[in-house]
Amino acid sequence: MPFKIVRNDITKMQCDAIVNTANDHPTVGTGCDYAIYTAAGFDQLLEYRKQNVGVVEEGGAFITPAFNLAAKYIIHAVSPHFIDGNSGEEKKLRSCYQKSLKLASKHNVKSIAFPLISTGGFGYPKEEGMRIAVDVINAFLMRHEMLIFLVVFDSQSTTLGASIYPDLTSYIADNYVEEKKEEEYGRHVQMTEYLAPQMCTANVVENVAEIVFYEQHQKQLKERMKHMSDTFSEYLLYLIKEKGLTNAEVYKRAIVDKKLFSKIKNNAEYHPQKMTAMCLCVGARLNMDETRDLLARAGYALSPCDKTDVIFSYFIENGIYDMIELDIQLEEHGLKCLIS
């Protein structure tokens, strides 16, 4: 059954169960925790926890009635506080998802909504938290039937989505076509036509600033020419180095599993799936020319006949390197998410 990333208020989700980001002691925190207690019935839910649950360690989970909510149950995941990434946080965060899903399965839950656990007041980095959530949920869905929602609702994502949506709708209308167009490398041709006269005619260089600009781009062009025969893996690593990024920055922003990235890095002939390649374009902060070039090395192209490609292109062209927001926009347009 499907796994969907949605933008919503988790207390409004019509599911058998919703998941709360809980504290280890019977106290109510801010954000998701406070919102769920308030919607469910603050006093009765808190009293139930005090009387029936008590203290639960980080990484644990427990289940309660949902009281005034539309759901049957609230599954409370005791969320780890992010310290430095090396203090067992990932193990605890994985446990939150695993134990929550185990409880849901035990209580015959058919649909469940998760927040992005620990990424609010608990401080867990958003992209890393998403990567862990996707990894655990996908592993669970390989063995179980359940409809799982990952609900993203915060001021940052809501503001970003509101600002993107009108322009994106217009962009889709302008760029999505029913018939194929061969425009994949038009920009490369324009760039070549622009540089060629400069290579042949010194007269166009009229001042020091133009000379510096010309030499800089000549150097970059020569460097690119060295990599004409690179495979996808080789060219990706070259672009990462050229942009001064680290491998970890790229695969974390792309929300690509570290083990998968290692396979790509260590095997020059590795052939990624198109969705993985697209995620890595976002992770490496590529512009449109770089994106088209990298995808082509894996045998892929962006099509104006494919809405996923059109929406992805909008994000790349506008320098919006946010995989979570990209996936939300795909979901809101009825399309399959890249990272799920």
GROMACS .gro file of C-alpha atoms in nm:
model
  340
    1MET     CA    1   0.000   0.000   0.000
    2PRO     CA    2   0.118   0.359  -0.057
    3PHE     CA    3   0.338   0.582   0.150
    4LYS     CA    4   0.254   0.950   0.106
    5ILE     CA    5   0.417   1.274   0.215
    6VAL     CA    6   0.154   1.541   0.273
    7ARG     CA    7   0.122   1.895   0.402
    8ASN     CA    8  -0.149   1.900   0.668
    9ASP     CA    9  -0.231   1.946   1.034
   10ILE     CA   10  -0.177   1.600   1.183
   11THR     CA   11  -0.470   1.644   1.422
   12LYS     CA   12  -0.699   1.671   1.117
   13MET     CA   13  -0.580   1.348   0.952
   14GLN     CA   14  -0.852   1.087   0.896
   15CYS     CA   15  -0.654   0.779   0.999
   16ASP     CA   16  -0.686   0.489   1.241
   17ALA     CA   17  -0.387   0.626   1.432
   18ILE     CA   18  -0.174   0.937   1.449
   19VAL     CA   19   0.174   0.955   1.599
   20ASN     CA   20   0.278   1.209   1.858
   21THR     CA   21   0.630   1.330   1.940
   22ALA     CA   22   0.627   1.265   2.312
   23ASN     CA   23   0.851   1.343   2.608
   24ASP     CA   24   0.999   1.069   2.824
   25HIS     CA   25   0.814   1.198   3.134
   26PRO     CA   26   0.437   1.265   3.158
   27THR     CA   27   0.467   1.631   3.057
   28VAL     CA   28   0.347   1.813   2.748
   29GLY     CA   29   0.595   1.987   2.521
   30THR     CA   30   0.550   2.243   2.247
   31GLY     CA   31   0.471   2.197   1.878
   32CYS     CA   32   0.319   1.865   1.772
   33ASP     CA   33   0.291   1.735   2.130
   34TYR     CA   34   0.092   2.036   2.252
   35ALA     CA   35  -0.129   2.043   1.939
   36ILE     CA   36  -0.226   1.676   1.976
   37TYR     CA   37  -0.298   1.701   2.349
   38THR     CA   38  -0.511   2.010   2.290
   39ALA     CA   39  -0.711   1.851   2.007
   40ALA     CA   40  -0.756   1.519   2.188
   41GLY     CA   41  -0.857   1.673   2.519
   42PHE     CA   42  -0.561   1.804   2.716
   43ASP     CA   43  -0.653   1.703   3.071
   44GLN     CA   44  -0.794   1.359   2.997
   45LEU     CA   45  -0.501   1.257   2.775
   46LEU     CA   46  -0.242   1.381   3.025
   47GLU     CA   47  -0.421   1.209   3.312
   48TYR     CA   48  -0.435   0.883   3.112
   49ARG     CA   49  -0.061   0.894   3.057
   50LYS     CA   50   0.011   0.966   3.422
   51GLN     CA   51  -0.213   0.684   3.543
   52ASN     CA   52  -0.137   0.418   3.279
   53VAL     CA   53   0.203   0.485   3.125
   54GLY     CA   54   0.443   0.693   3.330
   55VAL     CA   55   0.806   0.732   3.224
   56VAL     CA   56   0.921   0.588   2.889
   57GLU     CA   57   1.279   0.612   2.765
   58GLU     CA   58   1.382   0.788   2.443
   59GLY     CA   59   1.327   0.567   2.140
   60GLY     CA   60   1.029   0.397   2.303
   61ALA     CA   61   0.661   0.419   2.208
   62PHE     CA   62   0.324   0.368   2.377
   63ILE     CA   63  -0.038   0.380   2.267
   64THR     CA   64  -0.338   0.564   2.411
   65PRO     CA   65  -0.698   0.627   2.310
   66ALA     CA   66  -0.740   0.928   2.078
   67PHE     CA   67  -1.028   1.071   2.285
   68ASN     CA   68  -1.168   1.371   2.090
   69LEU     CA   69  -0.970   1.309   1.771
   70ALA     CA   70  -1.110   1.139   1.462
   71ALA     CA   71  -0.845   0.867   1.498
   72LYS     CA   72  -0.889   0.556   1.714
   73TYR     CA   73  -0.544   0.574   1.869
   74ILE     CA   74  -0.256   0.804   1.942
   75ILE     CA   75   0.082   0.633   1.928
   76HIS     CA   76   0.333   0.836   2.126
   77ALA     CA   77   0.695   0.810   2.006
   78VAL     CA   78   0.935   0.926   2.275
   79SER     CA   79   1.155   1.144   2.060
   80PRO     CA   80   1.531   1.177   2.103
   81HIS     CA   81   1.689   1.518   2.151
   82PHE     CA   82   1.955   1.586   1.889
   83ILE     CA   83   2.296   1.647   2.046
   84ASP     CA   84   2.572   1.608   1.789
   85GLY     CA   85   2.471   1.316   1.570
   86ASN     CA   86   2.716   1.084   1.745
   87SER     CA   87   2.530   1.021   2.069
   88GLY     CA   88   2.296   0.743   1.962
   89GLU     CA   89   2.029   0.975   1.822
   90GLU     CA   90   1.984   0.786   1.494
   91LYS     CA   91   1.934   0.452   1.669
   92LYS     CA   92   1.672   0.607   1.897
   93LEU     CA   93   1.495   0.784   1.610
   94ARG     CA   94   1.480   0.464   1.407
   95SER     CA   95   1.339   0.291   1.713
   96CYS     CA   96   1.064   0.553   1.739
   97TYR     CA   97   0.938   0.466   1.391
   98GLN     CA   98   0.992   0.091   1.430
   99LYS     CA   99   0.815   0.062   1.766
  100SER     CA  100   0.531   0.289   1.653
  101LEU     CA  101   0.472   0.075   1.345
  102LYS     CA  102   0.491  -0.243   1.554
  103LEU     CA  103   0.224  -0.106   1.789
  104ALA     CA  104   0.009  -0.004   1.493
  105SER     CA  105   0.033  -0.351   1.342
  106LYS     CA  106  -0.049  -0.513   1.677
  107HIS     CA  107  -0.368  -0.305   1.704
  108ASN     CA  108  -0.475  -0.378   1.343
  109VAL     CA  109  -0.425  -0.019   1.230
  110LYS     CA  110  -0.484   0.015   0.856
  111SER     CA  111  -0.379   0.379   0.822
  112ILE     CA  112  -0.139   0.590   1.025
  113ALA     CA  113  -0.003   0.946   1.010
  114PHE     CA  114   0.346   1.035   1.134
  115PRO     CA  115   0.493   1.378   1.194
  116LEU     CA  116   0.859   1.418   1.102
  117ILE     CA  117   0.970   1.295   1.445
  118SER     CA  118   1.228   1.497   1.642
  119THR     CA  119   1.283   1.759   1.369
  120GLY     CA  120   1.101   2.039   1.551
  121GLY     CA  121   1.183   2.138   1.907
  122PHE     CA  122   1.397   1.825   1.955
  123GLY     CA  123   1.647   1.966   1.704
  124TYR     CA  124   1.702   1.677   1.463
  125PRO     CA  125   1.820   1.797   1.117
  126LYS     CA  126   1.519   1.789   0.885
  127GLU     CA  127   1.675   1.612   0.585
  128GLU     CA  128   1.843   1.350   0.802
  129GLY     CA  129   1.520   1.294   0.993
  130MET     CA  130   1.337   1.245   0.664
  131ARG     CA  131   1.598   0.999   0.536
  132ILE     CA  132   1.560   0.784   0.849
  133ALA     CA  133   1.179   0.798   0.833
  134VAL     CA  134   1.171   0.694   0.467
  135ASP     CA  135   1.420   0.413   0.526
  136VAL     CA  136   1.228   0.260   0.818
  137ILE     CA  137   0.883   0.304   0.662
  138ASN     CA  138   0.985   0.152   0.327
  139ALA     CA  139   1.141  -0.146   0.508
  140PHE     CA  140   0.816  -0.194   0.703
  141LEU     CA  141   0.600  -0.175   0.390
  142MET     CA  142   0.799  -0.454   0.227
  143ARG     CA  143   0.647  -0.693   0.485
  144HIS     CA  144   0.318  -0.528   0.585
  145GLU     CA  145   0.007  -0.373   0.433
  146MET     CA  146  -0.065  -0.028   0.574
  147LEU     CA  147  -0.141   0.322   0.444
  148ILE     CA  148   0.126   0.550   0.590
  149PHE     CA  149   0.130   0.929   0.577
  150LEU     CA  150   0.427   1.145   0.667
  151VAL     CA  151   0.275   1.481   0.760
  152VAL     CA  152   0.482   1.795   0.719
  153PHE     CA  153   0.329   2.102   0.876
  154ASP     CA  154   0.540   2.388   1.006
  155SER     CA  155   0.574   2.759   0.939
  156GLN     CA  156   0.874   2.713   0.708
  157SER     CA  157   0.723   2.447   0.484
  158THR     CA  158   0.383   2.619   0.476
  159THR     CA  159   0.531   2.955   0.379
  160LEU     CA  160   0.754   2.797   0.115
  161GLY     CA  161   0.467   2.596  -0.030
  162ALA     CA  162   0.239   2.900  -0.047
  163SER     CA  163   0.504   3.101  -0.231
  164ILE     CA  164   0.587   2.820  -0.472
  165TYR     CA  165   0.240   2.704  -0.567
  166PRO     CA  166   0.109   2.991  -0.790
  167ASP     CA  167   0.434   3.017  -0.988
  168LEU     CA  168   0.463   2.640  -1.016
  169THR     CA  169   0.108   2.609  -1.149
  170SER     CA  170   0.186   2.870  -1.412
  171TYR     CA  171   0.517   2.701  -1.494
  172ILE     CA  172   0.346   2.364  -1.548
  173ALA     CA  173   0.088   2.524  -1.776
  174ASP     CA  174   0.363   2.687  -1.982
  175ASN     CA  175   0.602   2.392  -1.997
  176TYR     CA  176   0.395   2.073  -1.989
  177VAL     CA  177   0.300   1.964  -2.341
  178GLU     CA  178   0.132   1.662  -2.493
  179GLU     CA  179   0.383   1.621  -2.775
  180LYS     CA  180   0.757   1.570  -2.735
  181LYS     CA  181   0.998   1.857  -2.787
  182GLU     CA  182   1.369   1.814  -2.850
  183GLU     CA  183   1.505   2.100  -2.640
  184GLU     CA  184   1.729   1.907  -2.405
  185TYR     CA  185   2.058   2.074  -2.495
  186GLY     CA  186   1.954   2.411  -2.636
  187ARG     CA  187   2.138   2.594  -2.361
  188HIS     CA  188   2.463   2.415  -2.436
  189VAL     CA  189   2.439   2.535  -2.797
  190GLN     CA  190   2.373   2.891  -2.686
  191MET     CA  191   2.672   2.882  -2.452
  192THR     CA  192   2.899   2.750  -2.727
  193GLU     CA  193   2.779   3.018  -2.967
  194TYR     CA  194   2.844   3.280  -2.700
  195LEU     CA  195   3.198   3.166  -2.621
  196ALA     CA  196   3.316   3.092  -2.975
  197PRO     CA  197   3.341   3.456  -3.094
  198GLN     CA  198   3.535   3.543  -2.780
  199MET     CA  199   3.786   3.265  -2.853
  200CYS     CA  200   3.839   3.395  -3.207
  201THR     CA  201   3.828   3.772  -3.150
  202ALA     CA  202   4.038   3.948  -2.892
  203ASN     CA  203   3.868   4.277  -2.976
  204VAL     CA  204   3.563   4.193  -2.768
  205VAL     CA  205   3.773   4.205  -2.452
  206GLU     CA  206   3.761   4.575  -2.378
  207ASN     CA  207   3.863   4.604  -2.015
  208VAL     CA  208   4.017   4.417  -1.724
  209ALA     CA  209   3.683   4.297  -1.587
  210GLU     CA  210   3.595   4.137  -1.919
  211ILE     CA  211   3.938   3.971  -1.939
  212VAL     CA  212   3.893   3.818  -1.593
  213PHE     CA  213   3.543   3.701  -1.685
  214TYR     CA  214   3.666   3.553  -2.012
  215GLU     CA  215   3.964   3.372  -1.854
  216GLN     CA  216   3.750   3.236  -1.574
  217HIS     CA  217   3.499   3.084  -1.813
  218GLN     CA  218   3.770   2.960  -2.046
  219LYS     CA  219   3.926   2.773  -1.755
  220GLN     CA  220   3.591   2.628  -1.651
  221LEU     CA  221   3.513   2.523  -2.006
  222LYS     CA  222   3.850   2.350  -2.047
  223GLU     CA  223   3.794   2.171  -1.716
  224ARG     CA  224   3.451   2.055  -1.830
  225MET     CA  225   3.598   1.931  -2.158
  226LYS     CA  226   3.826   1.700  -1.959
  227HIS     CA  227   3.518   1.528  -1.821
  228MET     CA  228   3.330   1.472  -2.147
  229SER     CA  229   3.364   1.094  -2.122
  230ASP     CA  230   3.290   1.068  -1.747
  231THR     CA  231   3.027   0.821  -1.630
  232PHE     CA  232   2.741   0.933  -1.407
  233SER     CA  233   2.940   0.847  -1.095
  234GLU     CA  234   3.259   1.016  -1.211
  235TYR     CA  235   3.083   1.333  -1.324
  236LEU     CA  236   2.877   1.357  -1.004
  237LEU     CA  237   3.191   1.338  -0.790
  238TYR     CA  238   3.358   1.598  -1.012
  239LEU     CA  239   3.065   1.838  -0.972
  240ILE     CA  240   3.057   1.788  -0.595
  241LYS     CA  241   3.427   1.873  -0.572
  242GLU     CA  242   3.394   2.169  -0.810
  243LYS     CA  243   3.119   2.320  -0.595
  244GLY     CA  244   3.317   2.278  -0.273
  245LEU     CA  245   3.064   2.040  -0.122
  246THR     CA  246   3.119   1.723   0.077
  247ASN     CA  247   2.970   1.387  -0.013
  248ALA     CA  248   2.778   1.385   0.315
  249GLU     CA  249   2.623   1.726   0.244
  250VAL     CA  250   2.502   1.600  -0.093
  251TYR     CA  251   2.349   1.266   0.003
  252LYS     CA  252   2.188   1.414   0.315
  253ARG     CA  253   2.029   1.701   0.122
  254ALA     CA  254   1.925   1.454  -0.148
  255ILE     CA  255   1.782   1.223   0.122
  256VAL     CA  256   1.966   0.933  -0.040
  257ASP     CA  257   2.082   0.644   0.175
  258LYS     CA  258   2.451   0.657   0.266
  259LYS     CA  259   2.505   0.296   0.155
  260LEU     CA  260   2.350   0.366  -0.184
  261PHE     CA  261   2.566   0.675  -0.226
  262SER     CA  262   2.874   0.466  -0.140
  263LYS     CA  263   2.782   0.220  -0.416
  264ILE     CA  264   2.760   0.506  -0.665
  265LYS     CA  265   3.086   0.657  -0.542
  266ASN     CA  266   3.287   0.334  -0.547
  267ASN     CA  267   3.157   0.195  -0.876
  268ALA     CA  268   3.227   0.417  -1.176
  269GLU     CA  269   2.984   0.216  -1.388
  270TYR     CA  270   2.697   0.223  -1.138
  271HIS     CA  271   2.365   0.297  -1.309
  272PRO     CA  272   2.120   0.469  -1.071
  273GLN     CA  273   1.744   0.480  -1.109
  274LYS     CA  274   1.618   0.806  -1.256
  275MET     CA  275   1.456   0.918  -0.930
  276THR     CA  276   1.782   0.863  -0.740
  277ALA     CA  277   1.972   1.060  -1.004
  278MET     CA  278   1.722   1.346  -0.977
  279CYS     CA  279   1.752   1.352  -0.597
  280LEU     CA  280   2.130   1.379  -0.628
  281CYS     CA  281   2.092   1.674  -0.866
  282VAL     CA  282   1.904   1.852  -0.588
  283GLY     CA  283   2.156   1.739  -0.327
  284ALA     CA  284   2.449   1.874  -0.531
  285ARG     CA  285   2.268   2.203  -0.600
  286LEU     CA  286   2.307   2.169  -0.975
  287ASN     CA  287   2.182   2.425  -1.224
  288MET     CA  288   1.973   2.315  -1.521
  289ASP     CA  289   2.264   2.264  -1.761
  290GLU     CA  290   2.453   2.056  -1.505
  291THR     CA  291   2.136   1.859  -1.427
  292ARG     CA  292   2.067   1.773  -1.789
  293ASP     CA  293   2.431   1.676  -1.842
  294LEU     CA  294   2.448   1.454  -1.533
  295LEU     CA  295   2.118   1.280  -1.608
  296ALA     CA  296   2.225   1.217  -1.967
  297ARG     CA  297   2.528   1.023  -1.842
  298ALA     CA  298   2.285   0.774  -1.686
  299GLY     CA  299   2.076   0.765  -2.004
  300TYR     CA  300   1.798   0.993  -1.878
  301ALA     CA  301   1.646   1.316  -2.008
  302LEU     CA  302   1.386   1.558  -1.877
  303SER     CA  303   1.068   1.546  -2.080
  304PRO     CA  304   0.809   1.823  -2.124
  305CYS     CA  305   0.555   1.539  -2.152
  306ASP     CA  306   0.617   1.420  -1.794
  307LYS     CA  307   0.472   1.634  -1.511
  308THR     CA  308   0.723   1.496  -1.259
  309ASP     CA  309   1.004   1.617  -1.485
  310VAL     CA  310   0.837   1.955  -1.531
  311ILE     CA  311   0.793   2.012  -1.156
  312PHE     CA  312   1.148   1.891  -1.090
  313SER     CA  313   1.275   2.133  -1.357
  314TYR     CA  314   1.093   2.421  -1.188
  315PHE     CA  315   1.275   2.353  -0.861
  316ILE     CA  316   1.614   2.328  -1.034
  317GLU     CA  317   1.563   2.641  -1.246
  318ASN     CA  318   1.460   2.840  -0.940
  319GLY     CA  319   1.737   2.707  -0.715
  320ILE     CA  320   1.496   2.548  -0.465
  321TYR     CA  321   1.702   2.259  -0.330
  322ASP     CA  322   1.448   2.124  -0.082
  323MET     CA  323   1.363   1.756  -0.137
  324ILE     CA  324   1.084   1.756   0.119
  325GLU     CA  325   0.904   2.049  -0.044
  326LEU     CA  326   0.962   1.897  -0.388
  327ASP     CA  327   0.800   1.571  -0.280
  328ILE     CA  328   0.509   1.754  -0.121
  329GLN     CA  329   0.446   1.940  -0.445
  330LEU     CA  330   0.460   1.613  -0.641
  331GLU     CA  331   0.212   1.455  -0.400
  332GLU     CA  332  -0.020   1.756  -0.420
  333HIS     CA  333  -0.021   1.719  -0.798
  334GLY     CA  334  -0.110   1.351  -0.773
  335LEU     CA  335   0.237   1.224  -0.864
  336LYS     CA  336   0.474   0.971  -0.709
  337CYS     CA  337   0.728   1.116  -0.468
  338LEU     CA  338   1.099   1.095  -0.553
  339ILE     CA  339   1.224   0.994  -0.209
  340SER     CA  340   0.944   0.758  -0.105
   0.00000   0.00000   0.00000
